[in-house]
Amino acid sequence: MSDRPVKIAPSILAADFACFGAECRAAEAQGADWIHVDVMDGHFVPNISFGPAVAKALRPHIGGVMDVHLMIAPVDPYIEAFADAGADYLSAHVEAGPHVHRTMQAIRGAGMKAGVALNPGTPAEAVLPLLDDVDLVVVMTVNPGFGGQRFLHGQLGKIAAIRAAIGDRPVHLEVDGGVDPSTAGAVAAAGADVLVAGSAVFGKGSADAPEGYGAAIRAIREAAAGR
Ligand code: DX5
Ligand code: ZN
């Protein structure tokens, strides 16, 4: 298990798209640590969600960390737009282009924390040369593009390998996809300290009746703590 306090980051991909502001406020009021914002372009992944204008509109409704996960290619032409939107963390996929290190530099240069994400088919080694130049590593435990998919247990070894490689660096290790109370324990035991959960949280209520969000967040947190 990670010795860091685990953060729970509900993904608004599973929220009601017609009331994102209320959904973000409800999730935070129910104990969310970060809000995870999934941006998809219909090209890098086979689905389209929303872009920087929606992220900017959300910003006043998020009191804490806005964690933006880009599933787009190319990335670099949009970095400034997400900085302007107020993203705290901006993550790009290592598979999204040939110059991921340059992308990390550009994200930091724009004043944001830089994250690098890996698809399930990409080995841990792909991010090792970047660890001194990122603030977050995102290990996908589903193929990106859709919420509500089954957790890929074969990724646990990769999570542990990246945690070991991070060592003492101040780099968060986030796991994204299929995290719920039944998988959170293994994810945290492997070394993740930020757990994204979409359907496991937003599938449990609504902004008008958000108690289920709180129960889900607590259940994931308890499971991550091994209780
Ligand atoms: C998948 C997204 C995830 C997704 C997680 O492409 O990056 O953040 O919303 O959803 P669940 O938790 O339902 O797997
Ligand atoms: Zn995501």
mmCIF file of C-alpha atoms and ligand atoms in Angstrom:
data_model
loop_
_atom_site.group_PDB
_atom_site.id
_atom_site.type_symbol
_atom_site.label_atom_id
_atom_site.label_comp_id
_atom_site.label_asym_id
_atom_site.label_seq_id
_atom_site.Cartn_x
_atom_site.Cartn_y
_atom_site.Cartn_z
ATOM 1 C CA MET A 1 0.000 0.000 0.000
ATOM 2 C CA SER A 2 1.123 3.549 -0.655
ATOM 3 C CA ASP A 3 2.124 5.440 2.480
ATOM 4 C CA ARG A 4 0.550 8.571 1.019
ATOM 5 C CA PRO A 5 -3.039 9.534 1.738
ATOM 6 C CA VAL A 6 -5.156 8.296 -1.147
ATOM 7 C CA LYS A 7 -7.104 10.876 -3.132
ATOM 8 C CA ILE A 8 -10.394 10.034 -4.822
ATOM 9 C CA ALA A 9 -11.017 11.751 -8.152
ATOM 10 C CA PRO A 10 -14.547 11.257 -9.510
ATOM 11 C CA SER A 11 -14.680 11.429 -13.316
ATOM 12 C CA ILE A 12 -17.422 13.655 -14.674
ATOM 13 C CA LEU A 13 -17.575 11.432 -17.747
ATOM 14 C CA ALA A 14 -20.159 9.474 -15.725
ATOM 15 C CA ALA A 15 -21.988 12.595 -14.474
ATOM 16 C CA ASP A 16 -25.106 14.204 -15.943
ATOM 17 C CA PHE A 17 -23.744 16.198 -18.897
ATOM 18 C CA ALA A 18 -26.660 18.634 -18.622
ATOM 19 C CA CYS A 19 -25.607 19.790 -15.143
ATOM 20 C CA PHE A 20 -21.861 19.530 -14.805
ATOM 21 C CA GLY A 21 -21.563 22.492 -12.442
ATOM 22 C CA ALA A 22 -23.988 21.022 -9.919
ATOM 23 C CA GLU A 23 -22.383 17.593 -10.310
ATOM 24 C CA CYS A 24 -18.909 18.949 -9.498
ATOM 25 C CA ARG A 25 -20.193 20.851 -6.461
ATOM 26 C CA ALA A 26 -22.076 17.779 -5.235
ATOM 27 C CA ALA A 27 -19.074 15.472 -5.638
ATOM 28 C CA GLU A 28 -16.801 17.837 -3.715
ATOM 29 C CA ALA A 29 -19.396 18.309 -0.976
ATOM 30 C CA GLN A 30 -19.552 14.516 -0.689
ATOM 31 C CA GLY A 31 -15.803 14.161 -0.179
ATOM 32 C CA ALA A 32 -14.154 14.128 -3.615
ATOM 33 C CA ASP A 33 -10.519 15.238 -3.424
ATOM 34 C CA TRP A 34 -10.002 16.030 -7.105
ATOM 35 C CA ILE A 35 -12.411 16.322 -10.047
ATOM 36 C CA HIS A 36 -11.262 14.304 -13.068
ATOM 37 C CA VAL A 37 -12.173 15.828 -16.441
ATOM 38 C CA ASP A 38 -11.945 13.484 -19.453
ATOM 39 C CA VAL A 39 -11.368 15.162 -22.820
ATOM 40 C CA MET A 40 -11.826 12.923 -25.898
ATOM 41 C CA ASP A 41 -11.452 13.832 -29.548
ATOM 42 C CA GLY A 42 -12.950 10.935 -31.533
ATOM 43 C CA HIS A 43 -9.521 10.404 -33.102
ATOM 44 C CA PHE A 44 -7.074 9.313 -30.396
ATOM 45 C CA VAL A 45 -9.964 7.436 -28.791
ATOM 46 C CA PRO A 46 -13.234 6.303 -30.400
ATOM 47 C CA ASN A 47 -15.441 8.725 -28.484
ATOM 48 C CA ILE A 48 -15.972 12.490 -28.211
ATOM 49 C CA SER A 49 -16.656 14.174 -24.878
ATOM 50 C CA PHE A 50 -15.981 17.912 -24.665
ATOM 51 C CA GLY A 51 -13.165 20.412 -24.965
ATOM 52 C CA PRO A 52 -11.505 23.351 -23.228
ATOM 53 C CA ALA A 53 -14.578 25.609 -23.294
ATOM 54 C CA VAL A 54 -16.474 23.148 -21.114
ATOM 55 C CA ALA A 55 -13.481 22.773 -18.792
ATOM 56 C CA LYS A 56 -13.378 26.572 -18.442
ATOM 57 C CA ALA A 57 -17.087 26.691 -17.667
ATOM 58 C CA LEU A 58 -16.599 24.059 -14.950
ATOM 59 C CA ARG A 59 -13.746 25.844 -13.247
ATOM 60 C CA PRO A 60 -15.842 28.113 -10.972
ATOM 61 C CA HIS A 61 -17.735 25.029 -9.782
ATOM 62 C CA ILE A 62 -14.589 23.185 -8.637
ATOM 63 C CA GLY A 63 -13.129 24.439 -5.366
ATOM 64 C CA GLY A 64 -10.189 22.039 -5.366
ATOM 65 C CA VAL A 65 -8.058 20.411 -8.013
ATOM 66 C CA MET A 66 -9.229 20.186 -11.635
ATOM 67 C CA ASP A 67 -7.453 17.148 -13.090
ATOM 68 C CA VAL A 68 -7.752 17.182 -16.878
ATOM 69 C CA HIS A 69 -7.034 13.948 -18.768
ATOM 70 C CA LEU A 70 -6.490 14.561 -22.460
ATOM 71 C CA MET A 71 -7.309 11.662 -24.755
ATOM 72 C CA ILE A 72 -6.546 13.685 -27.842
ATOM 73 C CA ALA A 73 -3.881 13.876 -30.540
ATOM 74 C CA PRO A 74 -2.183 16.174 -31.193
ATOM 75 C CA VAL A 75 -1.921 17.726 -27.724
ATOM 76 C CA ASP A 76 0.388 20.702 -28.042
ATOM 77 C CA PRO A 77 -1.968 23.058 -29.965
ATOM 78 C CA TYR A 78 -4.462 22.879 -27.059
ATOM 79 C CA ILE A 79 -2.179 23.329 -24.043
ATOM 80 C CA GLU A 80 -2.719 27.087 -23.782
ATOM 81 C CA ALA A 81 -6.485 26.656 -24.004
ATOM 82 C CA PHE A 82 -6.466 24.304 -21.009
ATOM 83 C CA ALA A 83 -4.193 26.651 -19.068
ATOM 84 C CA ASP A 84 -6.699 29.413 -19.794
ATOM 85 C CA ALA A 85 -9.481 27.063 -18.659
ATOM 86 C CA GLY A 86 -7.796 26.821 -15.269
ATOM 87 C CA ALA A 87 -6.627 23.197 -15.280
ATOM 88 C CA ASP A 88 -4.385 22.337 -12.334
ATOM 89 C CA TYR A 89 -3.099 19.058 -13.761
ATOM 90 C CA LEU A 90 -2.991 18.435 -17.507
ATOM 91 C CA SER A 91 -2.246 14.859 -18.566
ATOM 92 C CA ALA A 92 -1.365 13.732 -22.064
ATOM 93 C CA HIS A 93 -0.848 10.200 -23.348
ATOM 94 C CA VAL A 94 2.611 8.917 -24.125
ATOM 95 C CA GLU A 95 1.035 7.345 -27.229
ATOM 96 C CA ALA A 96 -0.372 10.670 -28.495
ATOM 97 C CA GLY A 97 2.707 11.764 -30.392
ATOM 98 C CA PRO A 98 6.449 11.435 -30.877
ATOM 99 C CA HIS A 99 7.448 14.260 -28.519
ATOM 100 C CA VAL A 100 5.831 13.586 -25.173
ATOM 101 C CA HIS A 101 8.787 15.098 -23.309
ATOM 102 C CA ARG A 102 8.331 18.358 -25.186
ATOM 103 C CA THR A 103 4.638 18.223 -24.334
ATOM 104 C CA MET A 104 5.435 17.850 -20.615
ATOM 105 C CA GLN A 105 7.764 20.853 -20.812
ATOM 106 C CA ALA A 106 5.069 22.873 -22.561
ATOM 107 C CA ILE A 107 2.452 21.979 -19.949
ATOM 108 C CA ARG A 108 4.738 23.081 -17.126
ATOM 109 C CA GLY A 109 5.743 26.130 -19.127
ATOM 110 C CA ALA A 110 2.063 27.095 -19.301
ATOM 111 C CA GLY A 111 1.887 27.008 -15.498
ATOM 112 C CA MET A 112 0.188 23.643 -14.972
ATOM 113 C CA LYS A 113 1.289 20.382 -13.379
ATOM 114 C CA ALA A 114 2.243 17.867 -16.055
ATOM 115 C CA GLY A 115 0.836 14.350 -16.225
ATOM 116 C CA VAL A 116 1.728 11.482 -18.523
ATOM 117 C CA ALA A 117 -0.820 8.726 -19.179
ATOM 118 C CA LEU A 118 -0.245 5.177 -20.462
ATOM 119 C CA ASN A 119 -2.625 2.909 -22.323
ATOM 120 C CA PRO A 120 -2.926 -0.679 -21.082
ATOM 121 C CA GLY A 121 -0.746 -1.936 -23.948
ATOM 122 C CA THR A 122 2.126 0.413 -23.138
ATOM 123 C CA PRO A 123 4.843 -0.864 -20.791
ATOM 124 C CA ALA A 124 5.996 0.926 -17.639
ATOM 125 C CA GLU A 125 9.358 1.576 -19.281
ATOM 126 C CA ALA A 126 7.772 4.169 -21.571
ATOM 127 C CA VAL A 127 7.471 6.679 -18.732
ATOM 128 C CA LEU A 128 10.711 5.997 -16.877
ATOM 129 C CA PRO A 129 12.727 8.615 -18.810
ATOM 130 C CA LEU A 130 10.075 11.227 -17.953
ATOM 131 C CA LEU A 131 9.842 10.806 -14.192
ATOM 132 C CA ASP A 132 12.029 13.823 -13.382
ATOM 133 C CA ASP A 133 9.867 16.026 -15.589
ATOM 134 C CA VAL A 134 6.307 15.133 -14.594
ATOM 135 C CA ASP A 135 4.065 15.657 -11.573
ATOM 136 C CA LEU A 136 1.657 12.788 -12.260
ATOM 137 C CA VAL A 137 1.656 9.401 -13.974
ATOM 138 C CA VAL A 138 -1.732 8.024 -15.058
ATOM 139 C CA VAL A 139 -1.973 4.262 -15.520
ATOM 140 C CA MET A 140 -5.066 3.300 -17.507
ATOM 141 C CA THR A 141 -6.726 0.154 -16.228
ATOM 142 C CA VAL A 142 -9.227 0.139 -19.114
ATOM 143 C CA ASN A 143 -8.763 1.081 -22.737
ATOM 144 C CA PRO A 144 -9.510 4.813 -22.798
ATOM 145 C CA GLY A 145 -12.629 6.092 -24.472
ATOM 146 C CA PHE A 146 -15.534 4.986 -22.335
ATOM 147 C CA GLY A 147 -16.582 4.803 -18.710
ATOM 148 C CA GLY A 148 -18.023 1.737 -17.064
ATOM 149 C CA GLN A 149 -15.574 -0.841 -18.416
ATOM 150 C CA ARG A 150 -14.138 -3.749 -16.476
ATOM 151 C CA PHE A 151 -10.896 -3.219 -14.542
ATOM 152 C CA LEU A 152 -7.849 -4.862 -16.162
ATOM 153 C CA HIS A 153 -6.084 -6.716 -13.336
ATOM 154 C CA GLY A 154 -3.057 -7.344 -15.550
ATOM 155 C CA GLN A 155 -2.090 -3.680 -15.048
ATOM 156 C CA LEU A 156 -1.346 -4.092 -11.326
ATOM 157 C CA GLY A 157 2.256 -5.138 -11.919
ATOM 158 C CA LYS A 158 2.796 -2.016 -14.016
ATOM 159 C CA ILE A 159 1.427 0.167 -11.244
ATOM 160 C CA ALA A 160 3.834 -1.411 -8.754
ATOM 161 C CA ALA A 161 6.787 -1.064 -11.128
ATOM 162 C CA ILE A 162 6.086 2.627 -11.702
ATOM 163 C CA ARG A 163 5.627 3.272 -7.975
ATOM 164 C CA ALA A 164 9.030 1.681 -7.330
ATOM 165 C CA ALA A 165 10.611 3.756 -10.101
ATOM 166 C CA ILE A 166 9.104 6.995 -8.784
ATOM 167 C CA GLY A 167 10.905 6.455 -5.491
ATOM 168 C CA ASP A 168 11.131 9.681 -3.491
ATOM 169 C CA ARG A 169 10.098 11.974 -6.325
ATOM 170 C CA PRO A 170 7.043 14.165 -5.640
ATOM 171 C CA VAL A 171 5.061 12.453 -8.406
ATOM 172 C CA HIS A 172 1.485 11.253 -7.952
ATOM 173 C CA LEU A 173 0.507 7.861 -9.370
ATOM 174 C CA GLU A 174 -3.090 7.865 -10.594
ATOM 175 C CA VAL A 175 -5.086 4.849 -11.720
ATOM 176 C CA ASP A 176 -7.979 5.381 -14.121
ATOM 177 C CA GLY A 177 -10.616 2.887 -15.214
ATOM 178 C CA GLY A 178 -12.855 0.387 -13.479
ATOM 179 C CA VAL A 179 -11.963 1.531 -9.973
ATOM 180 C CA ASP A 180 -14.667 0.708 -7.425
ATOM 181 C CA PRO A 181 -14.721 -0.676 -3.872
ATOM 182 C CA SER A 182 -13.882 -4.162 -5.205
ATOM 183 C CA THR A 183 -10.720 -3.054 -7.046
ATOM 184 C CA ALA A 184 -9.497 -0.058 -4.997
ATOM 185 C CA GLY A 185 -7.689 -2.203 -2.444
ATOM 186 C CA ALA A 186 -5.468 -3.855 -5.032
ATOM 187 C CA VAL A 187 -4.841 -0.545 -6.777
ATOM 188 C CA ALA A 188 -3.701 1.175 -3.584
ATOM 189 C CA ALA A 189 -1.686 -1.869 -2.504
ATOM 190 C CA ALA A 190 0.173 -1.682 -5.811
ATOM 191 C CA GLY A 191 1.124 1.927 -5.018
ATOM 192 C CA ALA A 192 -1.458 4.256 -6.548
ATOM 193 C CA ASP A 193 -2.273 7.372 -4.547
ATOM 194 C CA VAL A 194 -4.940 8.961 -6.796
ATOM 195 C CA LEU A 195 -7.939 6.813 -7.715
ATOM 196 C CA VAL A 196 -10.223 7.954 -10.535
ATOM 197 C CA ALA A 197 -13.752 6.613 -10.301
ATOM 198 C CA GLY A 198 -16.476 7.525 -12.777
ATOM 199 C CA SER A 199 -19.438 5.183 -12.775
ATOM 200 C CA ALA A 200 -18.638 3.895 -9.266
ATOM 201 C CA VAL A 201 -19.382 7.409 -7.928
ATOM 202 C CA PHE A 202 -21.649 9.270 -10.364
ATOM 203 C CA GLY A 203 -23.651 6.114 -11.037
ATOM 204 C CA LYS A 204 -24.806 6.138 -7.422
ATOM 205 C CA GLY A 205 -27.092 9.149 -7.261
ATOM 206 C CA SER A 206 -27.594 12.588 -8.739
ATOM 207 C CA ALA A 207 -26.680 16.189 -7.942
ATOM 208 C CA ASP A 208 -30.118 16.500 -6.311
ATOM 209 C CA ALA A 209 -29.657 13.312 -4.264
ATOM 210 C CA PRO A 210 -25.904 13.093 -3.821
ATOM 211 C CA GLU A 211 -25.672 10.977 -0.659
ATOM 212 C CA GLY A 212 -24.833 7.953 -2.810
ATOM 213 C CA TYR A 213 -21.787 9.802 -4.128
ATOM 214 C CA GLY A 214 -20.548 10.224 -0.561
ATOM 215 C CA ALA A 215 -21.177 6.581 0.305
ATOM 216 C CA ALA A 216 -19.310 5.462 -2.811
ATOM 217 C CA ILE A 217 -16.350 7.766 -2.137
ATOM 218 C CA ARG A 218 -16.143 6.511 1.451
ATOM 219 C CA ALA A 219 -16.362 2.878 0.317
ATOM 220 C CA ILE A 220 -13.547 3.363 -2.199
ATOM 221 C CA ARG A 221 -11.435 5.171 0.409
ATOM 222 C CA GLU A 222 -11.995 2.395 2.970
ATOM 223 C CA ALA A 223 -11.140 -0.293 0.416
ATOM 224 C CA ALA A 224 -7.978 1.598 -0.557
ATOM 225 C CA ALA A 225 -6.977 1.727 3.093
ATOM 226 C CA GLY A 226 -7.381 -2.045 3.279
ATOM 227 C CA ARG A 227 -10.360 -1.921 5.607
HETATM 228 C C1 DX5 B 1 -11.801 6.370 -19.629
HETATM 229 C C2 DX5 B 1 -11.662 7.625 -18.804
HETATM 230 C C3 DX5 B 1 -11.919 7.369 -17.380
HETATM 231 C C4 DX5 B 1 -13.332 6.944 -17.123
HETATM 232 C C5 DX5 B 1 -13.392 6.124 -15.888
HETATM 233 O O1 DX5 B 1 -11.499 6.645 -20.934
HETATM 234 O O2 DX5 B 1 -10.369 8.169 -18.926
HETATM 235 O O3 DX5 B 1 -11.562 8.482 -16.575
HETATM 236 O O4 DX5 B 1 -14.205 8.027 -16.984
HETATM 237 O O5 DX5 B 1 -14.682 5.638 -15.754
HETATM 238 P P1 DX5 B 1 -15.001 4.368 -14.881
HETATM 239 O O6 DX5 B 1 -14.544 4.692 -13.483
HETATM 240 O O7 DX5 B 1 -16.459 4.213 -15.012
HETATM 241 O O8 DX5 B 1 -14.207 3.232 -15.448
HETATM 242 ZN ZN ZN B 2 -9.682 9.671 -17.352
#
